PDB file of C-alpha atoms in Angstrom:
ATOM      1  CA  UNK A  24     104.662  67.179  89.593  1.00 65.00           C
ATOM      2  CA  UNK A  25     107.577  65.621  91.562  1.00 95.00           C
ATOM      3  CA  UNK A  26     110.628  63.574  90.201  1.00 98.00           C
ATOM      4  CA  UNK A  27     111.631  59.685  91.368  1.00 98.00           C
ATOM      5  CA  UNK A  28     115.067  58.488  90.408  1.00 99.00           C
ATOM      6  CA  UNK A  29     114.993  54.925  91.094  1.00 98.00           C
ATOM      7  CA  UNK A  30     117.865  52.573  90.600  1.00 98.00           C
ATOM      8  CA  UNK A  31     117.795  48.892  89.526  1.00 96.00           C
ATOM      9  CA  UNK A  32     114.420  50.110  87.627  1.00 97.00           C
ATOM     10  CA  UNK A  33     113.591  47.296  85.194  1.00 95.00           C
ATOM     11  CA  UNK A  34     112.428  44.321  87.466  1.00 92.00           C
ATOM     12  CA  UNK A  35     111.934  43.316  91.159  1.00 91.00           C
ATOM     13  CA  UNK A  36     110.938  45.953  93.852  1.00 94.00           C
ATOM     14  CA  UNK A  37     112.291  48.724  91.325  1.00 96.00           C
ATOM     15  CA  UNK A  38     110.225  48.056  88.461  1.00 96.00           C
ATOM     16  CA  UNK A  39     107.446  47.851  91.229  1.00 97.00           C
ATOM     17  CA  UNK A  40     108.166  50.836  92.527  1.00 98.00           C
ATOM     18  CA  UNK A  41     108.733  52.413  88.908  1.00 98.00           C
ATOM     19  CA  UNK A  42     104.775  51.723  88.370  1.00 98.00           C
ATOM     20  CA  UNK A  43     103.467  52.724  91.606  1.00 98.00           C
ATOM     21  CA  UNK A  44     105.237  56.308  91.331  1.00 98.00           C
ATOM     22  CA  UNK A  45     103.934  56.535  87.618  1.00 98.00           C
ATOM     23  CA  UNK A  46     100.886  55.756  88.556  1.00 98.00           C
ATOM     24  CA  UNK A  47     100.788  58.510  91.203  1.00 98.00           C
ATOM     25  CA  UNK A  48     101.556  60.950  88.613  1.00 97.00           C
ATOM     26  CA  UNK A  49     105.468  61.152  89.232  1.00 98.00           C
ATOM     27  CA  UNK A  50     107.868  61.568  86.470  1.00 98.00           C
ATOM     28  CA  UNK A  51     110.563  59.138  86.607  1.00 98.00           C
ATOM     29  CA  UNK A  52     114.421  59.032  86.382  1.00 98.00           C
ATOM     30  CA  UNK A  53     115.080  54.917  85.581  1.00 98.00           C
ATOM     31  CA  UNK A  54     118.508  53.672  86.026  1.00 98.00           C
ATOM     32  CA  UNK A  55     119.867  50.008  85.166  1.00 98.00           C
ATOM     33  CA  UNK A  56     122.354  48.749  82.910  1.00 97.00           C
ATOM     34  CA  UNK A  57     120.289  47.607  79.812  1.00 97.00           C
ATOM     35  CA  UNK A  58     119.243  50.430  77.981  1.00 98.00           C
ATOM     36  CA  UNK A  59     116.716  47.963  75.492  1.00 98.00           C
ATOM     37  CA  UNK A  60     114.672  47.205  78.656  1.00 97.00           C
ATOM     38  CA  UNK A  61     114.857  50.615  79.986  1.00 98.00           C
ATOM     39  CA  UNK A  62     114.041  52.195  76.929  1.00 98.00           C
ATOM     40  CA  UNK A  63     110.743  49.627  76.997  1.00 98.00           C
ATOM     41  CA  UNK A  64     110.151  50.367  80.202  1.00 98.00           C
ATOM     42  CA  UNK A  65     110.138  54.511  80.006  1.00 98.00           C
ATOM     43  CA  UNK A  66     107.863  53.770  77.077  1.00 98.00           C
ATOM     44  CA  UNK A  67     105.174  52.019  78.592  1.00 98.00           C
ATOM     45  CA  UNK A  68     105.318  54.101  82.026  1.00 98.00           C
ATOM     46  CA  UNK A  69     104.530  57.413  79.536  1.00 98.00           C
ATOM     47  CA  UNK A  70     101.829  56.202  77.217  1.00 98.00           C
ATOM     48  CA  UNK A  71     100.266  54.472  80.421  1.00 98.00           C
ATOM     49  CA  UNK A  72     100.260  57.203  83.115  1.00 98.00           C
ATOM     50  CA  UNK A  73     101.236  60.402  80.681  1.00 97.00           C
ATOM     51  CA  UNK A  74     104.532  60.868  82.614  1.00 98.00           C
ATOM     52  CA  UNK A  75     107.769  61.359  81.583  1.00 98.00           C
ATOM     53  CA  UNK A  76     110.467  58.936  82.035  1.00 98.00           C
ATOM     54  CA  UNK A  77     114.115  60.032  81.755  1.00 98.00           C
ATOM     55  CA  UNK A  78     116.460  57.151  81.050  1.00 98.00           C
ATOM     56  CA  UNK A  79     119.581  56.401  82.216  1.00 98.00           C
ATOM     57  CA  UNK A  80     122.060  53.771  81.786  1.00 98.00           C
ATOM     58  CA  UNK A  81     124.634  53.018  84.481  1.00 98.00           C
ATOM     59  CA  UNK A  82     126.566  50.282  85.954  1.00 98.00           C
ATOM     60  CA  UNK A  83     127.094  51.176  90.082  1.00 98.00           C
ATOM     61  CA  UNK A  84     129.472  48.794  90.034  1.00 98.00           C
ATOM     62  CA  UNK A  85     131.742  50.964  87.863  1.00 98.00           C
ATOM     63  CA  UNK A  86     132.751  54.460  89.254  1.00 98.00           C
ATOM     64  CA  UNK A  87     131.930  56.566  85.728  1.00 98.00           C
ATOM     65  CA  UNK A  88     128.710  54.567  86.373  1.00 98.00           C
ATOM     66  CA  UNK A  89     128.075  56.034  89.735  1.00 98.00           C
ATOM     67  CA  UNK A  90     128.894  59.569  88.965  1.00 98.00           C
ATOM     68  CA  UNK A  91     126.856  59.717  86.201  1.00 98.00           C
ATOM     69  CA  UNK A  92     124.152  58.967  88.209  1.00 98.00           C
ATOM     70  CA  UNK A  93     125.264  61.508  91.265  1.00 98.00           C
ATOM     71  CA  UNK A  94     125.166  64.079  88.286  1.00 98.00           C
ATOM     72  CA  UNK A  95     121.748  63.807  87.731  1.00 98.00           C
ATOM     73  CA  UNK A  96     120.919  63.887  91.153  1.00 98.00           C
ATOM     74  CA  UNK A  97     123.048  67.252  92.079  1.00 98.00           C
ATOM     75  CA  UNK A  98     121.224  68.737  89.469  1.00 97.00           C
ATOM     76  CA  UNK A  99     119.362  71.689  90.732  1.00 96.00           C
ATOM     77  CA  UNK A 100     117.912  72.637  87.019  1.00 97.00           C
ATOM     78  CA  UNK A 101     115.868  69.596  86.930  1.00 97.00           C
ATOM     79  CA  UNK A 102     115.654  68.563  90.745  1.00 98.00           C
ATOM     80  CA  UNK A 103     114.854  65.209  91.858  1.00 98.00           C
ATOM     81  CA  UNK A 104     112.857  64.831  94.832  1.00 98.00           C
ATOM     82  CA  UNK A 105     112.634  60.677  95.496  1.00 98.00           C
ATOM     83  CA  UNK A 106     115.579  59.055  95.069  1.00 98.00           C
ATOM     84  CA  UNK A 107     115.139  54.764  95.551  1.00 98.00           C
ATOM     85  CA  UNK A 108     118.417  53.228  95.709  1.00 98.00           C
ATOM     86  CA  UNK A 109     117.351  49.548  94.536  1.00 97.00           C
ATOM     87  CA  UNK A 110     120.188  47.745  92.595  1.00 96.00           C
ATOM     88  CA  UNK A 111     121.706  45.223  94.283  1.00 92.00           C
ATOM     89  CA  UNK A 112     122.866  41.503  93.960  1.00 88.00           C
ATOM     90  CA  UNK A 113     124.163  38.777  96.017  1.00 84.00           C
ATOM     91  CA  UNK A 114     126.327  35.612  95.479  1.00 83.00           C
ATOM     92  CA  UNK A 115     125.519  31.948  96.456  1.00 76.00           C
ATOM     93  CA  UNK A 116     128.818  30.220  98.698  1.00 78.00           C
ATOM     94  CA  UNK A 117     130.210  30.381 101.703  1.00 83.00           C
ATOM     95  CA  UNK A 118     132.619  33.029 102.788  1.00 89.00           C
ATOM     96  CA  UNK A 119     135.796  32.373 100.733  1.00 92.00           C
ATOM     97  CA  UNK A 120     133.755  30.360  98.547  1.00 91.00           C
ATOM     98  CA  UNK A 121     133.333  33.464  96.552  1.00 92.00           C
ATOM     99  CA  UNK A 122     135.717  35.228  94.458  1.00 94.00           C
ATOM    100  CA  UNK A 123     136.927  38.680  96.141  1.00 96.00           C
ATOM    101  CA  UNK A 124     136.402  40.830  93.274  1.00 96.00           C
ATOM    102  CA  UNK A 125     133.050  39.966  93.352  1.00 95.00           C
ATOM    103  CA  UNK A 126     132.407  40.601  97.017  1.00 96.00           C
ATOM    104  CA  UNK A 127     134.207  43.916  96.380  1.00 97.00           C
ATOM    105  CA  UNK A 128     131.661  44.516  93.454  1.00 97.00           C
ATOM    106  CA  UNK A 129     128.980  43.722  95.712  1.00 95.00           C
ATOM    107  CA  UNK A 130     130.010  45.834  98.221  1.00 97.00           C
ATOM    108  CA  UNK A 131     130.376  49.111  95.427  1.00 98.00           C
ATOM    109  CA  UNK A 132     126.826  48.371  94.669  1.00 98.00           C
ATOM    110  CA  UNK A 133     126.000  48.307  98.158  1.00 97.00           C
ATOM    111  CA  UNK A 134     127.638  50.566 100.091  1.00 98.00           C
ATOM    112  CA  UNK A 135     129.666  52.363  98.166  1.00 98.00           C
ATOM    113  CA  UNK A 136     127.122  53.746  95.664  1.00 98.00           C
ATOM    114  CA  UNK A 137     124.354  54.218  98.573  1.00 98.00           C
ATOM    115  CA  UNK A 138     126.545  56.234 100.726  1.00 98.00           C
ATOM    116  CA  UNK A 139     127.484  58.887  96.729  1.00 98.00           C
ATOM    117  CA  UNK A 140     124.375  58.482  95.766  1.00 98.00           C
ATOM    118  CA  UNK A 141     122.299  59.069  98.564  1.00 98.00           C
ATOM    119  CA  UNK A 142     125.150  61.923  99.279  1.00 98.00           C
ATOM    120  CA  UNK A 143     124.287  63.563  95.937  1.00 98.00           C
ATOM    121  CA  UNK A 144     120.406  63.489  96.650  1.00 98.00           C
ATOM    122  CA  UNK A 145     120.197  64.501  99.990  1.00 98.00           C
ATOM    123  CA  UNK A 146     122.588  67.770  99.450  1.00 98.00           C
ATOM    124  CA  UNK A 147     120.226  69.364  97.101  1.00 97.00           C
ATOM    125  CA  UNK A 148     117.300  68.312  98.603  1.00 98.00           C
ATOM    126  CA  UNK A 149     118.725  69.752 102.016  1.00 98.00           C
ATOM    127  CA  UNK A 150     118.914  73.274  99.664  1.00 97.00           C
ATOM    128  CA  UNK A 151     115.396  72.950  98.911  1.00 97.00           C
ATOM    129  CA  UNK A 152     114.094  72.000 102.403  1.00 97.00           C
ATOM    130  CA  UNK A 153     112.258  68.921 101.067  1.00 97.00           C
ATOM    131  CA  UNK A 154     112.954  65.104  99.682  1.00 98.00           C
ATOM    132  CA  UNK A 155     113.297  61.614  99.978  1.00 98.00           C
ATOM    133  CA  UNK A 156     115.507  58.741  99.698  1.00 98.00           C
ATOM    134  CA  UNK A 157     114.712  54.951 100.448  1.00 98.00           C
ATOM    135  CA  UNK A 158     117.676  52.562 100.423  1.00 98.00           C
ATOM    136  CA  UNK A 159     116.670  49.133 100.298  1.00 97.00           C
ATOM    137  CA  UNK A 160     118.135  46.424 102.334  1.00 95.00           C
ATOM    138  CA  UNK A 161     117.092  43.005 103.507  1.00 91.00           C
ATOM    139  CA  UNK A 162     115.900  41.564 106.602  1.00 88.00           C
ATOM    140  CA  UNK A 163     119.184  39.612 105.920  1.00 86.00           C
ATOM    141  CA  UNK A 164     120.465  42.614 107.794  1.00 88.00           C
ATOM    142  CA  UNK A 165     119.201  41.458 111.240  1.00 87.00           C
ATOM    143  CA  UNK A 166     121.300  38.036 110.678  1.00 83.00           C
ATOM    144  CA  UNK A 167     124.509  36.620 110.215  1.00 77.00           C
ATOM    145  CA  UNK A 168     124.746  35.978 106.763  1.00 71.00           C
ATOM    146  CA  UNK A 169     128.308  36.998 105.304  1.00 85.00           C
ATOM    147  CA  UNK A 170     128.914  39.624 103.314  1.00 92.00           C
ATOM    148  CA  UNK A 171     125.586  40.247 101.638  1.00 90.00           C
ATOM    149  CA  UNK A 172     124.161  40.428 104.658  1.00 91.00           C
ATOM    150  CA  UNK A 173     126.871  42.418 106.199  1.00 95.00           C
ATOM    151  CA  UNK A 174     126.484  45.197 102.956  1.00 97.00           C
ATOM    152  CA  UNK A 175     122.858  45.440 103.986  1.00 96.00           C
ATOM    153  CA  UNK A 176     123.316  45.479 107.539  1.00 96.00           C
ATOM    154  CA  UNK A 177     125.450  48.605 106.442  1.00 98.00           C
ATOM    155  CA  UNK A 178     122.830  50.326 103.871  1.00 98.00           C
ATOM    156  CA  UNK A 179     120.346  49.975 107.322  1.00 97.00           C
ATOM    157  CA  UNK A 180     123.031  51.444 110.083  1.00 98.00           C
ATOM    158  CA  UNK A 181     123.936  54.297 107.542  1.00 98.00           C
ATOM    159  CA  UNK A 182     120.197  55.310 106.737  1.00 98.00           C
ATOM    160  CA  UNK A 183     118.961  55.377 110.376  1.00 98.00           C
ATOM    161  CA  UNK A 184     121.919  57.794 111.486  1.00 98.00           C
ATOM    162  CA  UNK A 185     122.204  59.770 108.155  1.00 98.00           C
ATOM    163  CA  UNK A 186     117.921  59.765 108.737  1.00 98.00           C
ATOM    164  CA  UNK A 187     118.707  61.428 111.911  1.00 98.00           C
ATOM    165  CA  UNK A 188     121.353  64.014 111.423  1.00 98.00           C
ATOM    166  CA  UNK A 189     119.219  65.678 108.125  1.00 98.00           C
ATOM    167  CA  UNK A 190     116.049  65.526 111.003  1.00 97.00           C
ATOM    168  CA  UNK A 191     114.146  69.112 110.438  1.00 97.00           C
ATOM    169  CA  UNK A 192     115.768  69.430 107.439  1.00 98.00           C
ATOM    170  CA  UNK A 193     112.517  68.521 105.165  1.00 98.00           C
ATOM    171  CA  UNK A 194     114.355  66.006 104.454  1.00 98.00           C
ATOM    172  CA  UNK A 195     113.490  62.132 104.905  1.00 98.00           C
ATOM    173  CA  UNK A 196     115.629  59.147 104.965  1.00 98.00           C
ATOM    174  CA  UNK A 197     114.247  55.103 105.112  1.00 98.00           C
ATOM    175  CA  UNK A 198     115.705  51.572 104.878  1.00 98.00           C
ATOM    176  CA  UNK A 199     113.188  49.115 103.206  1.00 97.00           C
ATOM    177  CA  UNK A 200     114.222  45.699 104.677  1.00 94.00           C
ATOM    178  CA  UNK A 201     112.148  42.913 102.595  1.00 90.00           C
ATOM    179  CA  UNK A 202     112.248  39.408 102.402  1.00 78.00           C
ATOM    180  CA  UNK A 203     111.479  36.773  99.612  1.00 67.00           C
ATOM    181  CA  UNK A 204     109.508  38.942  97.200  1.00 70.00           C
ATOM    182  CA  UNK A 205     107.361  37.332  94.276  1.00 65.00           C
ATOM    183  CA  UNK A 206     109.012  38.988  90.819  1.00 49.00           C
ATOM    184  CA  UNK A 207     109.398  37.354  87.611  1.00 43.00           C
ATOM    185  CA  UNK A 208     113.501  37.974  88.457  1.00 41.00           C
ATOM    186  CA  UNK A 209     113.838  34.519  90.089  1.00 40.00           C
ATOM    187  CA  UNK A 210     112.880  32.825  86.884  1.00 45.00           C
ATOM    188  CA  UNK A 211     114.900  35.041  84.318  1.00 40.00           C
ATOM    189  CA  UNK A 212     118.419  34.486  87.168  1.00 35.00           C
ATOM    190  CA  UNK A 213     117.125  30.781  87.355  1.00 39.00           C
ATOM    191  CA  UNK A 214     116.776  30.835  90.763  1.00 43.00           C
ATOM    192  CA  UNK A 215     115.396  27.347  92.714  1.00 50.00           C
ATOM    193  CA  UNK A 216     112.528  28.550  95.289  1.00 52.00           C
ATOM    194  CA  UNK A 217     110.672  25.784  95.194  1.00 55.00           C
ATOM    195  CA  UNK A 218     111.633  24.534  98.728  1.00 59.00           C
ATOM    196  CA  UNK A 219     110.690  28.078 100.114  1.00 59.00           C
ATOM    197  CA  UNK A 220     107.705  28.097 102.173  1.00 55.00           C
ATOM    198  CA  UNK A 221     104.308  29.749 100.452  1.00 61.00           C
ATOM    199  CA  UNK A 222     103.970  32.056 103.393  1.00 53.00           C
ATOM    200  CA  UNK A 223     107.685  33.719 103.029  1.00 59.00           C
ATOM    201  CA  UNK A 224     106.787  34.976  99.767  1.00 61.00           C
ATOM    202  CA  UNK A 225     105.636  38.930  99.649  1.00 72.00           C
ATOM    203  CA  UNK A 226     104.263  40.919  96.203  1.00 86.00           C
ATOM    204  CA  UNK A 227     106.199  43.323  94.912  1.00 89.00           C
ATOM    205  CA  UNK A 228     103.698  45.716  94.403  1.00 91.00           C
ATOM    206  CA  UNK A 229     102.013  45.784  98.211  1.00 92.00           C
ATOM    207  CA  UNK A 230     105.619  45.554  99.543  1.00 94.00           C
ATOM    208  CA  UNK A 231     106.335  49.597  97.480  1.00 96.00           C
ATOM    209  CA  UNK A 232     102.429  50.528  98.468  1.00 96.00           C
ATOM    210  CA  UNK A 233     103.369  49.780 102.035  1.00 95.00           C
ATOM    211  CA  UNK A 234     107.283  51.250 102.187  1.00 97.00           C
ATOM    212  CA  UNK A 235     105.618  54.411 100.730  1.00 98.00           C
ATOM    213  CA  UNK A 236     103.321  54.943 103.258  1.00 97.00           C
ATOM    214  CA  UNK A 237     106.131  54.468 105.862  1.00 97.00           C
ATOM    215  CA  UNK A 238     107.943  56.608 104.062  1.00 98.00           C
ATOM    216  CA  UNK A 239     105.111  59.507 104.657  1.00 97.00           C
ATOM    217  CA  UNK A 240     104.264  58.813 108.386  1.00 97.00           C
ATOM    218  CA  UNK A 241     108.287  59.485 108.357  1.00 97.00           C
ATOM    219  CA  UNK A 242     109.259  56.109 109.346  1.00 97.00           C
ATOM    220  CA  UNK A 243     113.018  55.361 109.326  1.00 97.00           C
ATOM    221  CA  UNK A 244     112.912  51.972 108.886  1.00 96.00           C
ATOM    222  CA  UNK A 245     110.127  49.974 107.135  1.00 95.00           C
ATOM    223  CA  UNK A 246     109.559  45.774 107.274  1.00 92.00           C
ATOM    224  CA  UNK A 247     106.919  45.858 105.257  1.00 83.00           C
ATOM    225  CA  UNK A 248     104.461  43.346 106.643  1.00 72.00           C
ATOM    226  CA  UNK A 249     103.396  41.460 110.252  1.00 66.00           C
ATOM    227  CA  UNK A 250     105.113  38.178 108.793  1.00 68.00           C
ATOM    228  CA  UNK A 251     108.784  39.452 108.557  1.00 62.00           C
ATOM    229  CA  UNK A 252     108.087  41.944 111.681  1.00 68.00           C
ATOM    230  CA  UNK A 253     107.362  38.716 113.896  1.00 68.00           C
ATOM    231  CA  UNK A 254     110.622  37.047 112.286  1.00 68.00           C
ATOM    232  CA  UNK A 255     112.758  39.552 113.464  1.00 71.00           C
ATOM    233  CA  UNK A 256     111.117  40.128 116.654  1.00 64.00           C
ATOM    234  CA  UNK A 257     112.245  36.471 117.132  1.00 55.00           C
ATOM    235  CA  UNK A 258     115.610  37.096 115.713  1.00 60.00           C
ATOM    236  CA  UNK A 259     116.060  39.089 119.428  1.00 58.00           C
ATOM    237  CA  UNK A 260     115.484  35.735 121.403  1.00 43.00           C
ATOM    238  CA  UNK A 261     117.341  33.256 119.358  1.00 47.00           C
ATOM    239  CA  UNK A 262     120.857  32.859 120.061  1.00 47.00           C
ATOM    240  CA  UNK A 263     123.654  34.425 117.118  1.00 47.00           C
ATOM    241  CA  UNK A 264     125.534  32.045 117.388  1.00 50.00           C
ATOM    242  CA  UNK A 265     122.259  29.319 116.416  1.00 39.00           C
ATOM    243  CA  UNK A 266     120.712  32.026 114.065  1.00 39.00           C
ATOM    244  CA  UNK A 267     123.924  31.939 111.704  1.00 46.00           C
ATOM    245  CA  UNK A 268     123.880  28.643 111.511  1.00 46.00           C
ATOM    246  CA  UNK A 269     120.067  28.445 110.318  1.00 37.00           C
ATOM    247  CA  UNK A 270     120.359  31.766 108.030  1.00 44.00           C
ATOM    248  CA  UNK A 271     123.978  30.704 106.384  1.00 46.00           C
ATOM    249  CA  UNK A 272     121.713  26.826 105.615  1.00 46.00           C
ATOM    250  CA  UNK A 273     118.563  28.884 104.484  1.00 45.00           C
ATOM    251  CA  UNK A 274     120.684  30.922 102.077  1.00 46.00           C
ATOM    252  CA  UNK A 275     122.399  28.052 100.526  1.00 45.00           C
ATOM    253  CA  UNK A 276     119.436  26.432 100.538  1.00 43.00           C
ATOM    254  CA  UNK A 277     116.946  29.195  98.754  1.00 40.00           C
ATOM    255  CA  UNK A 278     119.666  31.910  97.214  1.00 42.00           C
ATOM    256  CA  UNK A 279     121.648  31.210  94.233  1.00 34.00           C
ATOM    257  CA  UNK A 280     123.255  33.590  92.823  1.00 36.00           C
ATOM    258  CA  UNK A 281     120.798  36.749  92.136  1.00 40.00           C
ATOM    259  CA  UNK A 282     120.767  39.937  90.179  1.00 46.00           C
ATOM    260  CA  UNK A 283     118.603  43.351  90.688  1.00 54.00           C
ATOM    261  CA  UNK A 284     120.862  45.881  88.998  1.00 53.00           C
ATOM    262  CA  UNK A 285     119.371  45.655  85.865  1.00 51.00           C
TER     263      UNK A 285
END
């Protein structure tokens, strides 16, 4: 029986991904920052699928938050051998619009405590000659979106090469670019989607079924269905310059402020 660590764990793609590992018999490291719903969560994961689920409570915005989590994931006693960097957030505004500390949070959620944490992982599971770690991003990486799409433009560049300089290590590194994704999240951050088209809108839990299987056919980088894949196929003919303009409207227009480190 292997071990997932996944971060952001109580809601979204990480409490999605929480169930599908449980469900396949995994036990389960949960990190997020609210120990009640964690606690809940690890609760009904074990008395569903009999596994156990280790809980955690960090902020990755904080640095003692961060380490605490690279700890457990340098651990060689109790190895981990999937580690899902979820937790994430973004900010609604325009560039300037938005305080700097927060960008500068957002970007030590983003980049900061991918690049430790994924350190942490991949360093023991290098020892052992096996692993995983998927670091999801956005499709908002392919566009020119400010900073939150900047951060996950970053989380993509830096899986792809670190993906390729642990190759024939046993090791395997992926970037999970999604789009809209159906959770109950947007309700509890009070998010307006009612002007986003039906057809942009992916479930949760087909999105982790499909990243996993690119994840075992050793797939670098996963867009998890034909919709989003044709999107960004047309993001190569459209003109930058023209595609910032219609992503920077769209995210005004469909993104308030939004949370997934939980």
């Amino acid at each position: 029986m292997t071990t997932a660590l996944i971060t952001g764990s109580t809601a979204g793609i990480g409490a999605a991904f929480a169930r599908r590992l449980a469900a396949d018999g995994h036990d389960l490291v949960l990190v997020a920052r609210d120990t009640k719903r964690l606690r809940e969560q690890a609760t009904e994961l074990h008395d569903r699928h009999g596994i156990e689920a280790e809980v955690l409570t960090a902020d990755l915005a904080a640095d003692d938050g961060i380490e605490a989590v690279a700890a457990r994931l340098a651990d060689r006693k109790n190895p981990v051998d999937l580690l899902v960097n979820n937790a994430g957030f973004g900010h609604k505004g325009r560039y300037l619009d938005v305080p700097m500390a927060d960008e500068l949070k957002m970007l030590k959620v983003h980049c900061e405590a991918v690049l430790r944490l994924t350190s942490a992982a991949t360093e023991a599971m290098r020892e052992r000659g096996r692993g995983g770690v998927v670091n999801v991003a956005s499709v908002a990486a392919f566009v020119p979106r400010g900073t939150y799409g900047a951060s996950k433009a970053w989380v993509v560049q830096f899986t792809q090469g670190a993906a390729k300089d642990l190759a024939g290590t046993g090791v395997r590194l992926m970037v999970l670019c999604p789009g809209f994704v159906r959770t109950e999240f947007h309700q509890r951050a009070g998010m307006g989607t009612d002007n986003i088209p039906a057809w942009m809108w992916l479930d949760a839990d087909k999105l982790v079924a499909a990243a996993l299987a690119d994840l075992a056919r050793g797939k670098s980088l996963s867009v998890p269905d034909p919709r989003y894949k044709v999107l960004l196929g047309a993001t190569k003919l459209v003109p930058r310059g023209l595609l910032g303009g219609i992503s920077s409207r769209a995210g005004r227009k469909y993104g308030p402020e939004h949370r997934t480190q939980r």
